[in-house]
Short mmCIF file of C-alpha atoms and ligand atoms in Angstrom, two decimals:
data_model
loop_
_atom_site.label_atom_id
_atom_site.label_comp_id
_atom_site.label_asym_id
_atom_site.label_seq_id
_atom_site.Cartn_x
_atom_site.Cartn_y
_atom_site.Cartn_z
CA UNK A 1 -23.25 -0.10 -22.97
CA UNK A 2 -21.69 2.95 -21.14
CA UNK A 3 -21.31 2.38 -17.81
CA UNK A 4 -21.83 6.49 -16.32
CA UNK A 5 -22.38 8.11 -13.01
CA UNK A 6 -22.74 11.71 -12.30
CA UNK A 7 -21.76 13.70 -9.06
CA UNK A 8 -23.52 17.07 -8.87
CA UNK A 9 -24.68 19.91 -6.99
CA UNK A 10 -20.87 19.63 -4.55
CA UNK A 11 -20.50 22.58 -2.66
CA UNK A 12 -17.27 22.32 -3.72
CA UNK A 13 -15.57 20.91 -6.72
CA UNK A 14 -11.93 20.65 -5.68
CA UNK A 15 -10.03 19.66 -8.72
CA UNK A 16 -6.39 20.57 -8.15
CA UNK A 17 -6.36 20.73 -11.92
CA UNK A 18 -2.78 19.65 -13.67
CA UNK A 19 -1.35 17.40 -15.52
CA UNK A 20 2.20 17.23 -13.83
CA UNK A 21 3.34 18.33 -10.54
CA UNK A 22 2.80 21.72 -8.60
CA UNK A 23 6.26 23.33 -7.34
CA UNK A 24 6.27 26.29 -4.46
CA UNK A 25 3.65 28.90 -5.06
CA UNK A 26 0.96 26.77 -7.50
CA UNK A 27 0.93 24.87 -4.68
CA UNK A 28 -1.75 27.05 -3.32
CA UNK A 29 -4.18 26.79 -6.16
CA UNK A 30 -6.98 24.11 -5.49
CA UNK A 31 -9.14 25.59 -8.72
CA UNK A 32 -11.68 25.04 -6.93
CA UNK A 33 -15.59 24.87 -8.76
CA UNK A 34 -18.68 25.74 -6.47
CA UNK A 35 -21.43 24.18 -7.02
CA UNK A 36 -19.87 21.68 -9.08
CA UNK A 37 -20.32 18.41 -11.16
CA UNK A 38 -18.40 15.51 -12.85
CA UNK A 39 -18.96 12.61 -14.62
CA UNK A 40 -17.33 9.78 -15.18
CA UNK A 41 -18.06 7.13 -18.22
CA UNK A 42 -16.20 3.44 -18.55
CA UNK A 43 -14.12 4.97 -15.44
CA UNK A 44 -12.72 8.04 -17.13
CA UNK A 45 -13.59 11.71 -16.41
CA UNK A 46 -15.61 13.19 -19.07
CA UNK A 47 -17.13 16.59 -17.86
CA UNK A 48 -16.51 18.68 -15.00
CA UNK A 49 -18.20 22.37 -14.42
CA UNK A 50 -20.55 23.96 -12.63
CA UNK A 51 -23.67 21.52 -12.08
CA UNK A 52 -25.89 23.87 -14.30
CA UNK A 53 -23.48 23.17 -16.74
CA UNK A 54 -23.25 19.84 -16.63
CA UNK A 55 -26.68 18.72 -15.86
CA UNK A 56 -28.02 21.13 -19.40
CA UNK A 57 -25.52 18.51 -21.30
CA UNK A 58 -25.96 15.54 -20.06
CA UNK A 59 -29.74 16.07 -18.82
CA UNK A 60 -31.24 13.90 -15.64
CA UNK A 61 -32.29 10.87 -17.04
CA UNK A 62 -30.27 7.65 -17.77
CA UNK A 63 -27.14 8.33 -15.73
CA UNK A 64 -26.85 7.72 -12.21
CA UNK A 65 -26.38 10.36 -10.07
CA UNK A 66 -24.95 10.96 -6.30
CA UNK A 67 -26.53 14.46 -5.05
CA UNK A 68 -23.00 16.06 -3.07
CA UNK A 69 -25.07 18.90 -1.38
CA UNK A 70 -23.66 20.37 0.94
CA UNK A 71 -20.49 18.11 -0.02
CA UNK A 72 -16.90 18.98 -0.91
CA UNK A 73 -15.41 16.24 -3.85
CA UNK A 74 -12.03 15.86 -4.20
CA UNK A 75 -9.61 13.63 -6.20
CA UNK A 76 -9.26 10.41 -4.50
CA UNK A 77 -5.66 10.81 -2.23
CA UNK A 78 -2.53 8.94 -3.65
CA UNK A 79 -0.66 7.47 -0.59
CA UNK A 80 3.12 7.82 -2.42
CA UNK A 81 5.06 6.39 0.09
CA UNK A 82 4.43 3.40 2.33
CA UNK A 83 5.81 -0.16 3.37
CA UNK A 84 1.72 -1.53 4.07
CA UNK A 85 3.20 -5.22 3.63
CA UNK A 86 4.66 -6.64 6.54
CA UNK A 87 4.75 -9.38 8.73
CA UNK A 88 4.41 -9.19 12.35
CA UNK A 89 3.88 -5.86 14.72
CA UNK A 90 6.57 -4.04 16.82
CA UNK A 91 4.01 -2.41 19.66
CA UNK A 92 7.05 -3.46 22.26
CA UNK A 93 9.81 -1.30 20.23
CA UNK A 94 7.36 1.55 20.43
CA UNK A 95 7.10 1.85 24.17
CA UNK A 96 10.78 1.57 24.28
CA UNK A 97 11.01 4.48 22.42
CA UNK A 98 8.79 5.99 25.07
CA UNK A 99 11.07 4.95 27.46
CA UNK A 100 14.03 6.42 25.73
CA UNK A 101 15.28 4.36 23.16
CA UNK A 102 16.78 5.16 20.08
CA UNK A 103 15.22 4.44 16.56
CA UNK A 104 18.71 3.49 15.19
CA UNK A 105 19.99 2.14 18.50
CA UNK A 106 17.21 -0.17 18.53
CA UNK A 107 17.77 -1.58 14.89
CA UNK A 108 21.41 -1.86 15.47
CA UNK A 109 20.99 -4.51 18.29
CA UNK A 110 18.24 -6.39 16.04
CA UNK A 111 15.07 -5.14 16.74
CA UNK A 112 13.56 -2.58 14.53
CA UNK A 113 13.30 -3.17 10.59
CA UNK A 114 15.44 -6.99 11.25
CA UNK A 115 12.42 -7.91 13.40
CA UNK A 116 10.05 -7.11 10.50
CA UNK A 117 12.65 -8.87 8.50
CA UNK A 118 12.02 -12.03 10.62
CA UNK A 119 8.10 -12.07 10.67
CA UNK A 120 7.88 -11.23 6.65
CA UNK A 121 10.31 -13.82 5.96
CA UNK A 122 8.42 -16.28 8.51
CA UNK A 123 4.99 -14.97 7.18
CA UNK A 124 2.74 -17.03 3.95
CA UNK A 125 1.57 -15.25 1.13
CA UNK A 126 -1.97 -15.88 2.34
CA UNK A 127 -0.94 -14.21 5.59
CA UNK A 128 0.76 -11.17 3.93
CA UNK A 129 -2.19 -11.03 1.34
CA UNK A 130 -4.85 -10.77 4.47
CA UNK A 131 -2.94 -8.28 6.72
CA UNK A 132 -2.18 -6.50 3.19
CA UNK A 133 -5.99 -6.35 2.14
CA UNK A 134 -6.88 -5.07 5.83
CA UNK A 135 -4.51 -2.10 5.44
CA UNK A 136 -5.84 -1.03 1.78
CA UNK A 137 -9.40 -1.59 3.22
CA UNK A 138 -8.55 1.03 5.91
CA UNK A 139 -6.42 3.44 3.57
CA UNK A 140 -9.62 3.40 1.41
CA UNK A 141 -12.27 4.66 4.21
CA UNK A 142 -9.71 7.59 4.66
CA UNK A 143 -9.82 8.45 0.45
CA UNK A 144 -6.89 6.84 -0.91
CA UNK A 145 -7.21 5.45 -4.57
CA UNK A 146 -3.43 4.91 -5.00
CA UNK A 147 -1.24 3.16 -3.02
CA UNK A 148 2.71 2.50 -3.55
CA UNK A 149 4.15 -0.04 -1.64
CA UNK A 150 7.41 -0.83 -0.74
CA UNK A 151 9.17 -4.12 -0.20
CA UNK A 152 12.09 -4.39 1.88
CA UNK A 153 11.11 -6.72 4.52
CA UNK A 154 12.47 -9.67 3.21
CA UNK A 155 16.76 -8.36 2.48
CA UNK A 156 16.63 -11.87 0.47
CA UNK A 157 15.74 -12.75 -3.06
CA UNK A 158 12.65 -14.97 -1.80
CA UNK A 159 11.01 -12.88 0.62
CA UNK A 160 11.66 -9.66 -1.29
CA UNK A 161 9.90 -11.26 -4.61
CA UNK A 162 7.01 -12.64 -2.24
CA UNK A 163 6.15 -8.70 -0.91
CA UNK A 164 6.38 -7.54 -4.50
CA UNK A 165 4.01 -10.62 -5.63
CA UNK A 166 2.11 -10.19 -2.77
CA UNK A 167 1.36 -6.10 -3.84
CA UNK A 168 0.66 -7.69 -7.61
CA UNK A 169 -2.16 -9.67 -6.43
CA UNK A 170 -3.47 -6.76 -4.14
CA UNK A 171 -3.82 -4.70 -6.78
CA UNK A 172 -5.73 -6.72 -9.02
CA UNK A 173 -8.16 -7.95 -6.53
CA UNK A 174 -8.97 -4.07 -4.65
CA UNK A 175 -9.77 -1.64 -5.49
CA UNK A 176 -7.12 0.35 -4.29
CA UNK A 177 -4.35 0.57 -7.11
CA UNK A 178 -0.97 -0.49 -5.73
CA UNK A 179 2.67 0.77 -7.00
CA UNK A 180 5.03 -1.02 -6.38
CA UNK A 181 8.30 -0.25 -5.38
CA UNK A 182 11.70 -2.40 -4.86
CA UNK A 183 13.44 -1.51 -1.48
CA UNK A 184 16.00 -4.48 -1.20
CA UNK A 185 18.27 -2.03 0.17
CA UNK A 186 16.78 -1.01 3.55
CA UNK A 187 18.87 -2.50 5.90
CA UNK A 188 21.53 -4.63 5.91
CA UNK A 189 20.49 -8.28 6.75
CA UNK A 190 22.67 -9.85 9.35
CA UNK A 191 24.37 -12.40 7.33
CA UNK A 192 25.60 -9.83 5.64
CA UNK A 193 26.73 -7.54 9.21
CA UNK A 194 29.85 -5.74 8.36
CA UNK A 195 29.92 -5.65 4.24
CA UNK A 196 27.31 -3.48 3.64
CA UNK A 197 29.23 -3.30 0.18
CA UNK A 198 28.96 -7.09 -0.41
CA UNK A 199 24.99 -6.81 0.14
CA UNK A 200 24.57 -4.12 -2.37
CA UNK A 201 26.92 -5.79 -5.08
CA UNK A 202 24.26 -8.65 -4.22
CA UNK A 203 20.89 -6.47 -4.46
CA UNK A 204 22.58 -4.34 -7.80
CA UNK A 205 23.58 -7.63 -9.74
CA UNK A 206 21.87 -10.84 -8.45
CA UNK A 207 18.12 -9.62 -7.11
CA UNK A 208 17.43 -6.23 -9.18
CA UNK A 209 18.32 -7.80 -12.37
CA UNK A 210 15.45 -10.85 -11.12
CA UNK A 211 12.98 -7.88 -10.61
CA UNK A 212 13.84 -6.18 -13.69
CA UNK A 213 12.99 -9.24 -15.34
CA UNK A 214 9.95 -10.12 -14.05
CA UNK A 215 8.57 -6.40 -13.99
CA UNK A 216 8.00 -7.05 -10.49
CA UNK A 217 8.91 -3.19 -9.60
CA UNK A 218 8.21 0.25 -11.65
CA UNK A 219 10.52 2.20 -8.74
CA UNK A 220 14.09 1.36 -7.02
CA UNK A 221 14.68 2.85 -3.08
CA UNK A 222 17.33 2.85 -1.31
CA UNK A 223 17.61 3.89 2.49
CA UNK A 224 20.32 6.47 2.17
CA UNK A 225 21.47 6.88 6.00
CA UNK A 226 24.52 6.73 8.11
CA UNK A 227 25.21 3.54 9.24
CA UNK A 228 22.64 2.23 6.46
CA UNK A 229 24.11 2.73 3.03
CA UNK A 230 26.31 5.72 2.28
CA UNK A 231 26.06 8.04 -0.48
CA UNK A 232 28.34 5.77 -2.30
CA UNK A 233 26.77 2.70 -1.85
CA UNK A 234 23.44 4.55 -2.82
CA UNK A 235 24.14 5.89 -5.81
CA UNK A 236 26.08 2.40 -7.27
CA UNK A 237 22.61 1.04 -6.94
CA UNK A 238 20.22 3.27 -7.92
CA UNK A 239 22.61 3.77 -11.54
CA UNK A 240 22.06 0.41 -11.68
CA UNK A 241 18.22 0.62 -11.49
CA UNK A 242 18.63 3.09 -13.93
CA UNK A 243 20.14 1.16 -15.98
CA UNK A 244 17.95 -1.51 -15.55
CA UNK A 245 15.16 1.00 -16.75
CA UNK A 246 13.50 1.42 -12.98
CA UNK A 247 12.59 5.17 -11.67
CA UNK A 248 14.14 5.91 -8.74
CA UNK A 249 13.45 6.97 -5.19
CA UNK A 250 15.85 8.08 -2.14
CA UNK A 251 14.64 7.84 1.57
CA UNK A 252 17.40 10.37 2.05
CA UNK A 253 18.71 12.72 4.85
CA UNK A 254 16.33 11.36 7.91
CA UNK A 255 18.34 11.13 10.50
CA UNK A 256 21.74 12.69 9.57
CA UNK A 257 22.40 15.18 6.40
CA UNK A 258 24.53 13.27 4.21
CA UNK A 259 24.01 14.81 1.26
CA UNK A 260 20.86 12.64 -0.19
CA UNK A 261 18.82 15.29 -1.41
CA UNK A 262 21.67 16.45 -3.38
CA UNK A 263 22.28 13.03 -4.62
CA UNK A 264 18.37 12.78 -5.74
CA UNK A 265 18.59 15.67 -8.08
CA UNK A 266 22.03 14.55 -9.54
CA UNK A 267 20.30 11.36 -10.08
CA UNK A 268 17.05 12.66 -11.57
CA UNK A 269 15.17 10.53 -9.01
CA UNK A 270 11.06 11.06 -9.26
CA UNK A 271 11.18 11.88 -5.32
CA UNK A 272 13.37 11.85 -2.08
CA UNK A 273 11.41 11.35 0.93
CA UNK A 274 11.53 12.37 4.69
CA UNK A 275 14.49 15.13 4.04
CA UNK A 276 14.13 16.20 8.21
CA UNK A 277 17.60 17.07 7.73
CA UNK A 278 18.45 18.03 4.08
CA UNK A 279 20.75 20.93 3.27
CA UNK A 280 19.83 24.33 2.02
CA UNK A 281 21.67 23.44 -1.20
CA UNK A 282 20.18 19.99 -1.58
CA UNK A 283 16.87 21.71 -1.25
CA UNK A 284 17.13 24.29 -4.17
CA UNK A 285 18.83 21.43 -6.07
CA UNK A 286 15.53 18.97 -5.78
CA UNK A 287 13.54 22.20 -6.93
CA UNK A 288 15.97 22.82 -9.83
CA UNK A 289 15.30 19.32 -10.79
CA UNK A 290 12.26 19.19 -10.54
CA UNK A 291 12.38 15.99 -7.66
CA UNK A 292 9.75 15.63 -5.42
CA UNK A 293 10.16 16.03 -2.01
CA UNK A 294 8.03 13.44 -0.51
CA UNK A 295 7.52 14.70 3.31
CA UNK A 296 6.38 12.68 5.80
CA UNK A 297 5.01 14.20 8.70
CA UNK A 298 3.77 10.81 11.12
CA UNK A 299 7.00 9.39 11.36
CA UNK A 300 8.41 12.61 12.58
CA UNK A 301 5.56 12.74 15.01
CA UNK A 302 5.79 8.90 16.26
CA UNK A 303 9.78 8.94 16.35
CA UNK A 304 9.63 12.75 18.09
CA UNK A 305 12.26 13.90 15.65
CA UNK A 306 11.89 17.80 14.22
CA UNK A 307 10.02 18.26 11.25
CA UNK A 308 11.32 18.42 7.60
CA UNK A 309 11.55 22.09 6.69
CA UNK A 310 8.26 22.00 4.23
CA UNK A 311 7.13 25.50 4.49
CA UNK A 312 11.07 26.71 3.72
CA UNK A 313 10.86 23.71 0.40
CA UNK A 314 7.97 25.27 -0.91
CA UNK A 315 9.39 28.76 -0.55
CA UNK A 316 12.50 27.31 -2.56
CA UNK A 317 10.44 26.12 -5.45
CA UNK A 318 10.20 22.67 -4.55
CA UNK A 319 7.03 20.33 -5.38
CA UNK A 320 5.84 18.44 -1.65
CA UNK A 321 3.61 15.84 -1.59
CA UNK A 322 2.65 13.98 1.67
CA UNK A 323 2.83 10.66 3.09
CA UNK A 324 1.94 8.19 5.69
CA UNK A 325 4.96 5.92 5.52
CA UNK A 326 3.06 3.19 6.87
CA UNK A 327 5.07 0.79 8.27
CA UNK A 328 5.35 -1.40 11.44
CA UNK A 329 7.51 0.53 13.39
CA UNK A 330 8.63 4.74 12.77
CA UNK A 331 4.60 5.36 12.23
CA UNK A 332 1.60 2.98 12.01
CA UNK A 333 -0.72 4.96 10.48
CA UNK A 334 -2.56 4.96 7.67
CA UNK A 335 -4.40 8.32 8.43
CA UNK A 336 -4.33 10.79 5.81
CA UNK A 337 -6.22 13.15 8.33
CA UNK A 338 -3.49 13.07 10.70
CA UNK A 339 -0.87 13.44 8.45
CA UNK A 340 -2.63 16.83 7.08
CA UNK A 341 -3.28 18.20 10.77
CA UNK A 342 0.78 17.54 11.17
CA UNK A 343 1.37 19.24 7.93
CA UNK A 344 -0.93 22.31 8.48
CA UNK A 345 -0.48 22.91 12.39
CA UNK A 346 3.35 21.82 12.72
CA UNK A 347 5.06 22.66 9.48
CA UNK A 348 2.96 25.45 8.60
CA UNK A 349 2.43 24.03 5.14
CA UNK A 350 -1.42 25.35 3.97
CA UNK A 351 -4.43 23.40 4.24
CA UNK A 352 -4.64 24.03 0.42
CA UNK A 353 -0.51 23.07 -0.34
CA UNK A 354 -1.65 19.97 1.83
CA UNK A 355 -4.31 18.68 -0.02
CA UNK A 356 -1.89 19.58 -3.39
CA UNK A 357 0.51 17.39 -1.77
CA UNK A 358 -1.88 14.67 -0.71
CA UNK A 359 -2.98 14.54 -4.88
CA UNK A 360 -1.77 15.78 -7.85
CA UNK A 361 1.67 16.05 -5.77
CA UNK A 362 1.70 12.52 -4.93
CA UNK A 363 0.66 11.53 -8.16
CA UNK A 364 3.76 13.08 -9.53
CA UNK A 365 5.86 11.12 -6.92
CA UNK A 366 4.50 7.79 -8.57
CA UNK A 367 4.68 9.40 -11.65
CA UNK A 368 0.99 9.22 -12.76
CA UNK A 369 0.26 12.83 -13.47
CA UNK A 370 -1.19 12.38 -16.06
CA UNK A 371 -3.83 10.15 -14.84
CA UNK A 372 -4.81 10.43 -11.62
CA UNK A 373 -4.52 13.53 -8.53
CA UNK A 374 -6.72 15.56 -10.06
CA UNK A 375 -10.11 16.13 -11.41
CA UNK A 376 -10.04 16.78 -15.28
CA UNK A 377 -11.25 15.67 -17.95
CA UNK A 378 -9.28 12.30 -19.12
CA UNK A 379 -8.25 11.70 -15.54
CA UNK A 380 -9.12 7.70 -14.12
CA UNK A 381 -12.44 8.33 -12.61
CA UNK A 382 -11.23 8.47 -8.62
CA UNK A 383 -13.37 10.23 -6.08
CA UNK A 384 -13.66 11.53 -2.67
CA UNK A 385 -17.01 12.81 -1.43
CA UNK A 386 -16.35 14.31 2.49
CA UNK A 387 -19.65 14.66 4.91
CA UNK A 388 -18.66 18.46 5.21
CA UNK A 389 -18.96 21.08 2.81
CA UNK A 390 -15.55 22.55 2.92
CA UNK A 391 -11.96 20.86 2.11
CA UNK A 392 -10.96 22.32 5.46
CA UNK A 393 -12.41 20.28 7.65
CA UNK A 394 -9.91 17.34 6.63
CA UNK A 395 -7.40 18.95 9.02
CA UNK A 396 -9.68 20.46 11.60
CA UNK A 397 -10.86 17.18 12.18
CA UNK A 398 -8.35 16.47 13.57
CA UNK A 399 -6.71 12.84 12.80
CA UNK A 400 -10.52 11.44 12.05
CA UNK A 401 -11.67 10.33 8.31
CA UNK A 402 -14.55 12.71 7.00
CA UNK A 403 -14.78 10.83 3.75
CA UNK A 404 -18.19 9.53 2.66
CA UNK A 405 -17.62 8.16 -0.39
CA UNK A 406 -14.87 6.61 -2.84
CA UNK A 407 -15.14 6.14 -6.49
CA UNK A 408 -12.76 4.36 -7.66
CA UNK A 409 -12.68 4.44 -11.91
CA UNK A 410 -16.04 5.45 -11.84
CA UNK A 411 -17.74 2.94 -9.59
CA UNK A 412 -18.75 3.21 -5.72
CA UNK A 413 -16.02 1.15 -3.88
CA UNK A 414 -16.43 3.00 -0.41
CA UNK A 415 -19.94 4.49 1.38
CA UNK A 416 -20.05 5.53 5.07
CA UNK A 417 -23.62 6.29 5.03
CA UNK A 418 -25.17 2.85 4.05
O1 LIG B 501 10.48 5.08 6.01
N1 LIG B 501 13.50 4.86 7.44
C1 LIG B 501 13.45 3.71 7.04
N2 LIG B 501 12.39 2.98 6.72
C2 LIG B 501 11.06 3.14 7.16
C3 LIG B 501 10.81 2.52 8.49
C4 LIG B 501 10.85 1.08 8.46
C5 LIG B 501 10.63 0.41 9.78
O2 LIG B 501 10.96 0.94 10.86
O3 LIG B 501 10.14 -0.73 9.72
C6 LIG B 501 10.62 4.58 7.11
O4 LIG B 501 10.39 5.24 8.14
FE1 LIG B 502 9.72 4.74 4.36
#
């Protein structure tokens, strides 16, 4: 039998309607229905209009139905760039850098990302799996149905494969979906101190080709930084990946503009994220190409560093989706809420771009346009229901969740009002 449920009467029906991503001014469009209704059968969309509509086809009886009065819907949120496995917490480094530290200073004399290193490499896969399931539970009360995950905690064959198993198992036992994403290159491990060359022959031939493999990984990422791995060094990978047949992602131009936006769109990578400092050029380049630039707006905020230009990228044409980069130490924070406040109030970026960038945007950065971000017919079944009536009060409450509801392929997976 059909399993079917029915959400009607929604104030509004936001469906950011598309099949592939948005670029500069369609960012604005929300196509939004008022008074709206979906449903969803075996966890696919199959009608979405205006409630009157819907109800006169598929009547009352026999389908269950959640009343949205006075309720905005939206697509559930897709989370395209985060590190939510790790071992270990680095609340010490962060009132250092309260004190004055430097993010890069601090990693270069062993704390930062190494001290994650040491935890994840210390940690079991039950451990990682509990912590893991903790952060999707939370990322799910703020209206995330897609996740993607990075490793790069481990900088070794074992402990990289045991994040990426770690995110298989995750996503077959929540319902959050996971993507997962190889980051072998995002730092160089200390036995290694001095040949950052040597380490990426090692990731390129002896650990990618494992991944590759095993299909461990649908996405390669490199971080692209000075005193991380060059341009160079970068590239020789992610051609590799390529190669190998993974997509590919840059963290590129955080810090200091070397030139990785540039090198995303000569690459064709699917995204390259953070961009605080990419060029003018490297900016029209990514929306020549068509690369999303993945902006993420907590990590500036945490680490005090000036925001990526994302008002000035979607004037150029470029696509933006939004992030929380959760990790353990540049911003731990999984809230979506906060990371749209950021968007809206520091980068003036729209409330409607933002919520483009927070779905069918970041769908496009893990390349799943065409089945998730947006609510059409044929799309996976995955649905926010806020307590408010309006999409706007995501940022104008400020930082807290105002989701009610998650459906995740058609069935309730999330309810704040039980
Ligand atoms: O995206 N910039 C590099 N990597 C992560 C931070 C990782 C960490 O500090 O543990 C990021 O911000
Ligand atoms: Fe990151």
């Amino acid at each position: 039998m059909k399993k079917s449920i029915m959400i009607k009467n929604a104030s509004q029906l936001v469906t950011c309607s598309g099949s592939r991503a948005k670029q500069g001014k369609a960012m604005a469009d929300l196509h939004i229905i008022e008074d709206g209704a979906l449903v969803v059968e075996n966890g696919v969309i199959t009608a979405v209009g205006k409630s009157s509509e819907v109800l006169s086809r598929f009547g009352q009886s026999g389908i269950e139905s959640i009343d949205a009065t006075a309720k905005a819907v939206l697509p559930g949120f897709v989370d395209s760039h985060t590190h939510f496995v790790f071992g270990g917490y680095r609340a010490e480094e962060f009132s250092w850098r309260l004190s004055g530290d430097d993010y890069m200073e601090i990693m270069n004399r062993g704390g930062g990302i190494a001290s994650t290193v040491k935890a994840t490499r210390e940690a079991t896969r039950e451990e990682l799996i509990a912590f893991g399931r903790k952060r999707l539970d939370s990322m799910l009360s703020f209206g995330v149905t897609t996740v993607e995950g990075k490793s790069g905690y481990g900088l070794d064959e074992e402990t990289e494969i045991k994040q990426l198993e770690v995110m298989e198992v995750l996503d077959r036992v929540h319902a959050v979906d996971v993507v997962k994403t190889f980051l072998g290159a995002h730092a160089i491990p200390l036995n290694f101190k001095g040949r950052a060359d040597h380490y990426i022959d090692y990731v390129a031939n002896t650990v990618l080709p494992k991944i590759s493999h095993r299909n461990l990984a649908e996405f390669c990422d490199v971080f692209c930084e000075k005193g991380v791995f060059s341009i160079e060094q970068s590239k020789r990978l992610l051609l590799k990946a390529k190669d190998l047949g993974f997509k590919v992602k840059l963290h590129a131009d955080e810090i200091f503009p070397l030139g990785g936006a540039e090198l995303a769109a000569d690459l064709g990578a699917i995204s390259a994220d953070h961009l605080l400092q990419a060029s003018d050029k490297g900016i029209v380049k990514m929306a020549e190409e068509g690369v999303i630039a993945t902006l993420l707006p907590g990590t500036a905020f945490s680490l005090r560093e000036p925001y990526a230009r994302g008002r000035y990228m979607i004037d150029q044409g470029c696509a933006v989706a939004l992030a929380t980069d959760l990790n353990p130490g540049s911003c731990f924070s999984e809230s979506v809420p906060l990371v749209h406040a950021l968007a809206t109030l520091s980068m003036d970026i729209t409330i409607e771009e933002a919520i483009t960038a927070l779905t069918i945007n970041g769908a496009a950065a893990v390349d799943r346009a065409d089945k998730i971000g947006s609510l059409d017919v044929g799309k996976d079944g995955d649905v926010v229901i806020l307590e408010f009536p309006s999409y706007k009060f995501i940022p104008y409450h400020t930082g807290v969740s105002c989701v009610e509801k998650v459906i995740k392929n058609g069935k309730l997976v999330f309810d704040k009002s039980r």
